[in-house]
XYZ file of C-alpha atoms in Angstrom:
102
model
C -6.915 -18.994 5.425
C -4.170 -18.618 2.809
C -0.539 -17.633 3.429
C 2.743 -17.958 1.610
C 4.771 -20.927 2.817
C 8.384 -22.094 2.774
C 7.805 -23.925 -0.512
C 6.451 -20.837 -2.249
C 6.119 -20.705 -6.010
C 6.936 -17.639 -8.042
C 4.778 -16.925 -11.069
C 6.180 -13.985 -12.998
C 7.697 -12.533 -9.830
C 4.410 -12.658 -7.913
C 4.179 -14.709 -4.730
C 1.412 -17.297 -4.956
C -0.552 -18.024 -1.807
C -0.832 -21.504 -0.339
C -3.795 -22.956 1.475
C -3.373 -23.454 5.222
C -5.601 -26.526 5.385
C -2.561 -28.660 6.292
C -2.233 -26.749 9.614
C -4.844 -27.605 12.249
C -6.943 -24.552 13.203
C -4.732 -22.162 11.196
C -5.759 -18.588 11.943
C -2.541 -16.651 11.338
C 0.039 -15.983 8.648
C 3.609 -15.676 9.909
C 6.486 -13.961 8.125
C 9.949 -14.639 9.564
C 12.867 -12.595 8.248
C 16.529 -13.008 9.059
C 19.799 -12.437 7.236
C 18.963 -12.983 3.573
C 16.051 -15.384 4.092
C 12.333 -14.724 4.452
C 9.973 -17.583 5.281
C 6.198 -17.417 5.240
C 3.949 -20.026 6.784
C 0.618 -20.731 8.481
C 0.107 -21.016 12.232
C -2.615 -21.752 14.749
C -0.799 -19.496 17.253
C -0.374 -15.719 17.302
C 3.408 -15.286 17.558
C 3.198 -11.491 17.837
C 5.465 -8.949 16.158
C 9.035 -8.561 17.377
C 12.679 -8.480 16.308
C 15.844 -9.911 17.881
C 19.546 -9.826 17.094
C 21.046 -13.306 16.762
C 24.606 -14.517 16.318
C 24.902 -18.162 15.296
C 27.961 -20.224 16.290
C 30.661 -19.678 13.661
C 29.129 -16.448 12.310
C 31.147 -13.239 12.428
C 28.100 -10.983 12.262
C 24.946 -10.528 14.259
C 21.714 -10.770 12.226
C 18.403 -9.046 12.818
C 15.553 -11.540 12.777
C 11.908 -10.524 12.917
C 8.550 -12.265 13.312
C 5.400 -10.661 11.900
C 1.938 -12.126 12.551
C -1.253 -11.204 10.715
C -4.698 -12.763 10.379
C -6.127 -12.031 6.931
C -5.633 -13.921 3.667
C -2.363 -13.028 1.949
C -1.407 -10.426 4.558
C 2.303 -11.375 4.711
C 3.149 -10.341 1.172
C 6.449 -9.219 -0.276
C 7.442 -5.698 -1.253
C 10.281 -6.600 -3.633
C 10.757 -4.777 -6.931
C 9.884 -6.870 -9.953
C 12.793 -7.729 -12.246
C 10.963 -6.119 -15.191
C 10.933 -2.783 -13.316
C 14.694 -3.073 -12.813
C 15.270 -3.420 -16.567
C 13.031 -0.409 -17.226
C 15.072 1.753 -14.842
C 18.529 0.490 -15.893
C 18.894 2.481 -19.181
C 17.840 5.724 -17.482
C 20.313 5.111 -14.654
C 23.142 4.529 -17.137
C 22.320 7.760 -18.996
C 22.341 9.770 -15.766
C 25.622 8.152 -14.716
C 27.264 9.003 -18.084
C 25.961 12.580 -17.900
C 27.559 13.228 -14.507
C 30.817 11.463 -15.374
C 31.583 13.811 -18.317
């Protein structure tokens, strides 16, 4: 079993998978999202799929936190846009913006 973990490495914007051999009887990949943080790790337990709204002491806002569980290698991947795609789109966006401003 391989999942991303909290000490993930980025190689050119691509999430590298980590072995789960350090977790006894690991059968699941868990992705936990909340606020601006996403953590991925291995688990021997199926934590299900659900979301909650949480307000920490001292926070002014309530945050949506979610748990996603899957059971195949690399199943908790990211869907973020690569930085290189951003720089490809930026010049076109600026041209469109200038066109509509004049």
